[in-house]
Amino acid sequence: MPEAVSHPAVASSRTCPDRSAGTFAAIDLGTNNCRLLVGVPTSSGSFRVLDSYSRVVRLGEGLAAHGLLSEGAMSRALAALQTCAQKLLRRPLRRLLAVTTEACRQARNGPAFVAEARAATGLPIRIISAREEAELAMESCAPLLRAHDRRALLFDIGGGSTEIAWIRSEARGSTELIGYVSLPLGVVTLAERAGLCCGTPEGFRHVVEEVVEELARFDRVHSIAREMRAGGVRLMGTSGTVTTLAGVALALPRYSRPLIDGRVLDTGAADQALRDLFALGPDGLRAHPCIGPERADFVLPGCAIYAAIRKVWPSSSVTVADRGLREGMLLRMMRQELAAPRRAASWQRAAAHPAP
């Protein structure tokens, strides 16, 4: 679906004759965070980051209890989107994509909020489906696959949901989404639950078993565990949960994306990091240099979902990806822009040499 050309920074760039040139921007308004990424293509088929922004907005706060986005949550999200819009006015853009995910999919007033956000900021924000969310995560993480990988199982533990993507990897470097499932369980929804919580051993086990039951149904459809036993399947994770586990396992004094993104982590080390996090308690989580007070409440719920994934799909290692929807959107836009001149040239050749 093409983006609406409403933001002035996008409209002013449409006169640029070189479709491979220019700046691209992606905005991901999630259940917990609002994130912006701005980049330019590189000759290697990737991109160079020019600007980034992330703000905790807690858009899904209270959603599970009331089925609605709260006034406070919408105000925080709108303020963050306005900051993104102001940042984008600083440079002309080739293309812009702006999406929102599970919180707006679930909330009865989600579409109304998105319409308000579009009108207030000029950003062409839209609600994407769970399938498109899984496809974008796949697109961002595909560069981490290797030639011997015939399949990949990618998990993305979000604020309001968890996406699981079952991927076929082709020898020529392309990927195909074989199947996906979106569980309505994320770190925010679990953190806000009443009763059993992930901070106690009993509550943690309860959440693990609940998620295991959901994942087992998906496994029965695609026989993923059997495929993993046969070999050639890469387990990959993209979320704050798995990057935090990697940071703790590596005993980093502070979080460092270059040391984490693409790291192949032994799952035994990740499991030990999970136990270490559980032992820290609330105060220890808030003080940890790889976590901090804003994320402390969401670490153990994410760890419970990760533990369920490990239980259903045992693997000797997990590839950690500090990348997500924003990176997937940038790569998709750049690929589409490069493909457009090729299609035009193909049509021109066909018109010049019609079939007899």
Short mmCIF file of N, CA and C in Angstrom, two decimals, residues 189-318:
data_model
loop_
_atom_site.label_atom_id
_atom_site.label_comp_id
_atom_site.label_asym_id
_atom_site.label_seq_id
_atom_site.Cartn_x
_atom_site.Cartn_y
_atom_site.Cartn_z
N THR A 189 0.98 -5.79 28.10
CA THR A 189 -0.26 -6.46 28.51
C THR A 189 -0.01 -7.40 29.70
N LEU A 190 1.13 -8.09 29.70
CA LEU A 190 1.43 -8.99 30.81
C LEU A 190 1.79 -8.21 32.08
N ALA A 191 2.52 -7.10 31.93
CA ALA A 191 2.91 -6.31 33.10
C ALA A 191 1.69 -5.70 33.80
N GLU A 192 0.62 -5.44 33.04
CA GLU A 192 -0.56 -4.80 33.61
C GLU A 192 -1.58 -5.80 34.16
N ARG A 193 -1.32 -7.07 34.00
CA ARG A 193 -2.28 -8.07 34.46
C ARG A 193 -2.43 -8.05 35.98
N ALA A 194 -3.67 -8.28 36.43
CA ALA A 194 -3.90 -8.45 37.86
C ALA A 194 -3.66 -9.91 38.22
N GLY A 195 -3.49 -10.17 39.49
CA GLY A 195 -3.30 -11.56 39.93
C GLY A 195 -1.87 -12.02 39.75
N LEU A 196 -1.70 -13.22 39.19
CA LEU A 196 -0.36 -13.78 39.03
C LEU A 196 0.48 -12.90 38.12
N CYS A 197 1.64 -12.49 38.59
CA CYS A 197 2.52 -11.66 37.79
C CYS A 197 3.84 -12.37 37.57
N CYS A 198 4.61 -11.87 36.61
CA CYS A 198 5.85 -12.56 36.23
C CYS A 198 6.96 -12.39 37.25
N GLY A 199 6.75 -11.55 38.27
CA GLY A 199 7.79 -11.33 39.27
C GLY A 199 7.89 -12.40 40.32
N THR A 200 6.93 -13.33 40.34
CA THR A 200 6.99 -14.46 41.27
C THR A 200 7.22 -15.75 40.50
N PRO A 201 7.87 -16.73 41.11
CA PRO A 201 8.10 -17.99 40.39
C PRO A 201 6.80 -18.63 39.89
N GLU A 202 5.75 -18.60 40.71
CA GLU A 202 4.48 -19.19 40.30
C GLU A 202 3.87 -18.44 39.12
N GLY A 203 3.88 -17.11 39.19
CA GLY A 203 3.33 -16.32 38.11
C GLY A 203 4.13 -16.47 36.83
N PHE A 204 5.44 -16.54 36.94
CA PHE A 204 6.30 -16.72 35.77
C PHE A 204 5.98 -18.04 35.08
N ARG A 205 5.89 -19.12 35.87
CA ARG A 205 5.57 -20.44 35.30
C ARG A 205 4.19 -20.43 34.64
N HIS A 206 3.25 -19.73 35.24
CA HIS A 206 1.90 -19.67 34.68
C HIS A 206 1.91 -19.02 33.29
N VAL A 207 2.62 -17.91 33.16
CA VAL A 207 2.69 -17.23 31.86
C VAL A 207 3.41 -18.10 30.85
N VAL A 208 4.51 -18.74 31.25
CA VAL A 208 5.24 -19.61 30.33
C VAL A 208 4.33 -20.69 29.78
N GLU A 209 3.57 -21.35 30.64
CA GLU A 209 2.69 -22.43 30.19
C GLU A 209 1.57 -21.90 29.30
N GLU A 210 1.06 -20.71 29.59
CA GLU A 210 0.02 -20.11 28.75
C GLU A 210 0.55 -19.86 27.34
N VAL A 211 1.76 -19.32 27.24
CA VAL A 211 2.34 -19.03 25.93
C VAL A 211 2.71 -20.33 25.22
N VAL A 212 3.22 -21.31 25.95
CA VAL A 212 3.56 -22.62 25.36
C VAL A 212 2.34 -23.22 24.67
N GLU A 213 1.19 -23.14 25.31
CA GLU A 213 -0.03 -23.70 24.74
C GLU A 213 -0.37 -23.03 23.41
N GLU A 214 -0.20 -21.70 23.32
CA GLU A 214 -0.47 -20.98 22.08
C GLU A 214 0.53 -21.37 20.99
N LEU A 215 1.80 -21.44 21.36
CA LEU A 215 2.85 -21.74 20.37
C LEU A 215 2.75 -23.17 19.87
N ALA A 216 2.33 -24.08 20.73
CA ALA A 216 2.24 -25.49 20.34
C ALA A 216 1.26 -25.69 19.20
N ARG A 217 0.19 -24.89 19.19
CA ARG A 217 -0.78 -25.00 18.09
C ARG A 217 -0.13 -24.60 16.77
N PHE A 218 0.67 -23.54 16.79
CA PHE A 218 1.37 -23.10 15.59
C PHE A 218 2.39 -24.14 15.15
N ASP A 219 3.05 -24.74 16.11
CA ASP A 219 4.06 -25.77 15.79
C ASP A 219 3.41 -26.98 15.13
N ARG A 220 2.24 -27.35 15.59
CA ARG A 220 1.57 -28.53 15.01
C ARG A 220 1.22 -28.30 13.53
N VAL A 221 0.94 -27.08 13.17
CA VAL A 221 0.59 -26.77 11.77
C VAL A 221 1.82 -26.87 10.88
N HIS A 222 2.97 -26.37 11.35
CA HIS A 222 4.15 -26.24 10.50
C HIS A 222 5.27 -27.23 10.83
N SER A 223 5.12 -28.04 11.87
CA SER A 223 6.15 -29.03 12.25
C SER A 223 7.52 -28.38 12.42
N ILE A 224 7.54 -27.23 13.10
CA ILE A 224 8.78 -26.47 13.23
C ILE A 224 9.80 -27.20 14.10
N ALA A 225 9.35 -27.77 15.22
CA ALA A 225 10.29 -28.48 16.10
C ALA A 225 10.96 -29.63 15.36
N ARG A 226 10.21 -30.33 14.55
CA ARG A 226 10.80 -31.43 13.76
C ARG A 226 11.82 -30.89 12.77
N GLU A 227 11.50 -29.77 12.12
CA GLU A 227 12.44 -29.16 11.18
C GLU A 227 13.72 -28.72 11.90
N MET A 228 13.58 -28.21 13.11
CA MET A 228 14.75 -27.77 13.86
C MET A 228 15.64 -28.95 14.22
N ARG A 229 15.04 -30.07 14.56
CA ARG A 229 15.84 -31.26 14.87
C ARG A 229 16.60 -31.75 13.64
N ALA A 230 16.04 -31.50 12.45
CA ALA A 230 16.70 -31.93 11.21
C ALA A 230 17.88 -31.03 10.86
N GLY A 231 17.93 -29.81 11.43
CA GLY A 231 19.04 -28.91 11.20
C GLY A 231 18.76 -27.88 10.12
N GLY A 232 19.61 -26.86 10.06
CA GLY A 232 19.49 -25.82 9.05
C GLY A 232 18.44 -24.77 9.37
N VAL A 233 18.01 -24.68 10.64
CA VAL A 233 17.01 -23.70 11.05
C VAL A 233 17.66 -22.73 12.04
N ARG A 234 17.57 -21.45 11.75
CA ARG A 234 18.15 -20.42 12.62
C ARG A 234 17.05 -19.82 13.49
N LEU A 235 17.24 -19.83 14.80
CA LEU A 235 16.34 -19.15 15.73
C LEU A 235 16.83 -17.71 15.87
N MET A 236 15.93 -16.75 15.62
CA MET A 236 16.29 -15.34 15.65
C MET A 236 15.29 -14.57 16.51
N GLY A 237 15.81 -13.59 17.26
CA GLY A 237 14.94 -12.78 18.09
C GLY A 237 15.21 -11.31 17.89
N THR A 238 14.14 -10.53 17.75
CA THR A 238 14.27 -9.07 17.64
C THR A 238 13.29 -8.43 18.61
N SER A 239 13.82 -7.91 19.69
CA SER A 239 12.98 -7.24 20.69
C SER A 239 13.89 -6.77 21.81
N GLY A 240 13.34 -5.89 22.66
CA GLY A 240 14.10 -5.45 23.81
C GLY A 240 14.44 -6.59 24.75
N THR A 241 13.58 -7.62 24.78
CA THR A 241 13.83 -8.75 25.67
C THR A 241 15.11 -9.47 25.29
N VAL A 242 15.23 -9.87 24.02
CA VAL A 242 16.38 -10.68 23.63
C VAL A 242 17.67 -9.85 23.61
N THR A 243 17.58 -8.56 23.28
CA THR A 243 18.78 -7.73 23.32
C THR A 243 19.23 -7.50 24.77
N THR A 244 18.28 -7.41 25.68
CA THR A 244 18.63 -7.27 27.10
C THR A 244 19.32 -8.54 27.60
N LEU A 245 18.76 -9.70 27.24
CA LEU A 245 19.38 -10.96 27.65
C LEU A 245 20.82 -11.03 27.12
N ALA A 246 21.03 -10.58 25.89
CA ALA A 246 22.38 -10.60 25.33
C ALA A 246 23.31 -9.66 26.10
N GLY A 247 22.82 -8.46 26.42
CA GLY A 247 23.64 -7.51 27.16
C GLY A 247 24.05 -8.04 28.52
N VAL A 248 23.10 -8.71 29.20
CA VAL A 248 23.40 -9.29 30.51
C VAL A 248 24.35 -10.48 30.37
N ALA A 249 24.12 -11.32 29.37
CA ALA A 249 24.99 -12.48 29.16
C ALA A 249 26.43 -12.07 28.87
N LEU A 250 26.59 -10.95 28.16
CA LEU A 250 27.93 -10.46 27.82
C LEU A 250 28.52 -9.56 28.91
N ALA A 251 27.74 -9.34 29.98
CA ALA A 251 28.19 -8.51 31.11
C ALA A 251 28.65 -7.13 30.65
N LEU A 252 27.87 -6.51 29.77
CA LEU A 252 28.22 -5.19 29.26
C LEU A 252 28.03 -4.13 30.35
N PRO A 253 28.97 -3.20 30.50
CA PRO A 253 28.79 -2.13 31.50
C PRO A 253 27.66 -1.18 31.13
N ARG A 254 27.35 -1.08 29.83
CA ARG A 254 26.20 -0.34 29.33
C ARG A 254 25.82 -0.94 27.98
N TYR A 255 24.58 -0.74 27.59
CA TYR A 255 24.12 -1.37 26.35
C TYR A 255 24.86 -0.78 25.15
N SER A 256 25.24 -1.65 24.20
CA SER A 256 25.94 -1.22 22.99
C SER A 256 25.39 -1.98 21.80
N ARG A 257 24.70 -1.26 20.90
CA ARG A 257 24.11 -1.92 19.74
C ARG A 257 25.15 -2.63 18.87
N PRO A 258 26.31 -2.02 18.56
CA PRO A 258 27.28 -2.72 17.72
C PRO A 258 27.75 -4.05 18.28
N LEU A 259 27.74 -4.19 19.61
CA LEU A 259 28.17 -5.45 20.23
C LEU A 259 27.04 -6.49 20.28
N ILE A 260 25.80 -6.05 20.05
CA ILE A 260 24.64 -6.93 20.21
C ILE A 260 24.05 -7.36 18.86
N ASP A 261 23.83 -6.42 17.95
CA ASP A 261 23.13 -6.72 16.71
C ASP A 261 23.89 -7.76 15.89
N GLY A 262 23.22 -8.87 15.59
CA GLY A 262 23.83 -9.95 14.83
C GLY A 262 24.60 -10.95 15.67
N ARG A 263 24.66 -10.74 16.97
CA ARG A 263 25.39 -11.65 17.86
C ARG A 263 24.68 -13.01 17.91
N VAL A 264 25.44 -14.08 17.73
CA VAL A 264 24.92 -15.43 17.90
C VAL A 264 25.21 -15.84 19.33
N LEU A 265 24.15 -15.93 20.12
CA LEU A 265 24.27 -16.16 21.56
C LEU A 265 23.93 -17.60 21.89
N ASP A 266 24.81 -18.24 22.63
CA ASP A 266 24.53 -19.59 23.12
C ASP A 266 23.30 -19.54 24.02
N THR A 267 22.34 -20.42 23.78
CA THR A 267 21.09 -20.34 24.55
C THR A 267 21.31 -20.69 26.02
N GLY A 268 22.35 -21.46 26.31
CA GLY A 268 22.67 -21.71 27.72
C GLY A 268 23.05 -20.42 28.42
N ALA A 269 23.81 -19.54 27.72
CA ALA A 269 24.18 -18.25 28.29
C ALA A 269 22.96 -17.35 28.43
N ALA A 270 22.06 -17.42 27.44
CA ALA A 270 20.83 -16.62 27.52
C ALA A 270 19.95 -17.09 28.68
N ASP A 271 19.87 -18.40 28.88
CA ASP A 271 19.07 -18.93 29.99
C ASP A 271 19.65 -18.49 31.34
N GLN A 272 20.98 -18.47 31.44
CA GLN A 272 21.60 -18.02 32.69
C GLN A 272 21.33 -16.54 32.91
N ALA A 273 21.38 -15.75 31.83
CA ALA A 273 21.06 -14.33 31.94
C ALA A 273 19.63 -14.13 32.43
N LEU A 274 18.71 -14.96 31.95
CA LEU A 274 17.32 -14.89 32.40
C LEU A 274 17.24 -15.15 33.91
N ARG A 275 17.95 -16.17 34.38
CA ARG A 275 17.94 -16.46 35.83
C ARG A 275 18.55 -15.31 36.62
N ASP A 276 19.61 -14.70 36.08
CA ASP A 276 20.24 -13.57 36.76
C ASP A 276 19.28 -12.39 36.86
N LEU A 277 18.53 -12.12 35.79
CA LEU A 277 17.57 -11.02 35.81
C LEU A 277 16.47 -11.28 36.83
N PHE A 278 15.98 -12.50 36.87
CA PHE A 278 14.91 -12.84 37.81
C PHE A 278 15.38 -12.64 39.24
N ALA A 279 16.65 -12.94 39.50
CA ALA A 279 17.18 -12.83 40.87
C ALA A 279 17.41 -11.39 41.31
N LEU A 280 17.46 -10.45 40.36
CA LEU A 280 17.75 -9.06 40.70
C LEU A 280 16.63 -8.40 41.49
N GLY A 281 15.39 -8.77 41.22
CA GLY A 281 14.26 -8.11 41.86
C GLY A 281 14.00 -6.75 41.23
N PRO A 282 12.88 -6.11 41.58
CA PRO A 282 12.49 -4.83 40.95
C PRO A 282 13.56 -3.75 41.06
N ASP A 283 14.16 -3.56 42.23
CA ASP A 283 15.15 -2.50 42.40
C ASP A 283 16.40 -2.78 41.57
N GLY A 284 16.82 -4.04 41.55
CA GLY A 284 17.99 -4.40 40.78
C GLY A 284 17.78 -4.22 39.29
N LEU A 285 16.57 -4.52 38.80
CA LEU A 285 16.26 -4.32 37.38
C LEU A 285 16.30 -2.84 37.01
N ARG A 286 15.75 -2.00 37.88
CA ARG A 286 15.74 -0.56 37.60
C ARG A 286 17.16 0.02 37.58
N ALA A 287 18.05 -0.55 38.40
CA ALA A 287 19.41 -0.03 38.50
C ALA A 287 20.35 -0.62 37.45
N HIS A 288 19.92 -1.67 36.75
CA HIS A 288 20.83 -2.35 35.82
C HIS A 288 21.14 -1.44 34.62
N PRO A 289 22.42 -1.32 34.21
CA PRO A 289 22.77 -0.39 33.13
C PRO A 289 22.20 -0.75 31.77
N CYS A 290 21.82 -2.02 31.56
CA CYS A 290 21.23 -2.41 30.29
C CYS A 290 19.71 -2.35 30.30
N ILE A 291 19.13 -1.89 31.42
CA ILE A 291 17.66 -1.87 31.53
C ILE A 291 17.16 -0.47 31.87
N GLY A 292 17.33 -0.05 33.12
CA GLY A 292 16.89 1.27 33.54
C GLY A 292 15.46 1.29 34.03
N PRO A 293 15.05 2.37 34.68
CA PRO A 293 13.73 2.43 35.32
C PRO A 293 12.56 2.39 34.34
N GLU A 294 12.72 2.91 33.12
CA GLU A 294 11.58 2.95 32.19
C GLU A 294 11.21 1.56 31.69
N ARG A 295 12.16 0.64 31.63
CA ARG A 295 11.92 -0.68 31.05
C ARG A 295 11.85 -1.79 32.09
N ALA A 296 12.12 -1.47 33.34
CA ALA A 296 12.26 -2.51 34.36
C ALA A 296 11.01 -3.38 34.50
N ASP A 297 9.83 -2.77 34.41
CA ASP A 297 8.58 -3.52 34.60
C ASP A 297 8.31 -4.52 33.48
N PHE A 298 8.97 -4.35 32.34
CA PHE A 298 8.64 -5.15 31.16
C PHE A 298 9.64 -6.29 30.90
N VAL A 299 10.72 -6.34 31.66
CA VAL A 299 11.77 -7.31 31.38
C VAL A 299 11.31 -8.73 31.68
N LEU A 300 10.77 -8.98 32.86
CA LEU A 300 10.39 -10.35 33.22
C LEU A 300 9.20 -10.87 32.40
N PRO A 301 8.19 -10.05 32.08
CA PRO A 301 7.16 -10.55 31.15
C PRO A 301 7.76 -10.98 29.82
N GLY A 302 8.70 -10.20 29.30
CA GLY A 302 9.35 -10.59 28.05
C GLY A 302 10.15 -11.87 28.21
N CYS A 303 10.81 -12.02 29.36
CA CYS A 303 11.59 -13.23 29.62
C CYS A 303 10.68 -14.47 29.69
N ALA A 304 9.47 -14.30 30.21
CA ALA A 304 8.54 -15.42 30.28
C ALA A 304 8.14 -15.87 28.88
N ILE A 305 7.90 -14.92 27.98
CA ILE A 305 7.57 -15.28 26.59
C ILE A 305 8.76 -15.95 25.93
N TYR A 306 9.96 -15.41 26.16
CA TYR A 306 11.17 -16.03 25.60
C TYR A 306 11.33 -17.46 26.13
N ALA A 307 11.10 -17.67 27.42
CA ALA A 307 11.24 -19.01 28.00
C ALA A 307 10.27 -20.00 27.36
N ALA A 308 9.06 -19.53 27.02
CA ALA A 308 8.08 -20.39 26.35
C ALA A 308 8.56 -20.75 24.94
N ILE A 309 9.12 -19.77 24.24
CA ILE A 309 9.65 -20.04 22.90
C ILE A 309 10.76 -21.09 22.97
N ARG A 310 11.64 -20.95 23.94
CA ARG A 310 12.73 -21.92 24.11
C ARG A 310 12.20 -23.31 24.45
N LYS A 311 11.10 -23.37 25.19
CA LYS A 311 10.54 -24.66 25.60
C LYS A 311 9.93 -25.40 24.42
N VAL A 312 9.23 -24.67 23.56
CA VAL A 312 8.58 -25.29 22.40
C VAL A 312 9.61 -25.60 21.30
N TRP A 313 10.58 -24.69 21.14
CA TRP A 313 11.56 -24.84 20.06
C TRP A 313 12.98 -24.77 20.61
N PRO A 314 13.46 -25.87 21.19
CA PRO A 314 14.83 -25.88 21.73
C PRO A 314 15.85 -25.65 20.61
N SER A 315 16.85 -24.86 20.92
CA SER A 315 17.91 -24.57 19.96
C SER A 315 19.20 -24.33 20.72
N SER A 316 20.32 -24.62 20.11
CA SER A 316 21.61 -24.42 20.78
C SER A 316 22.03 -22.96 20.79
N SER A 317 21.43 -22.13 19.92
CA SER A 317 21.82 -20.73 19.85
C SER A 317 20.64 -19.88 19.39
N VAL A 318 20.74 -18.59 19.64
CA VAL A 318 19.75 -17.63 19.16
C VAL A 318 20.51 -16.44 18.58
#
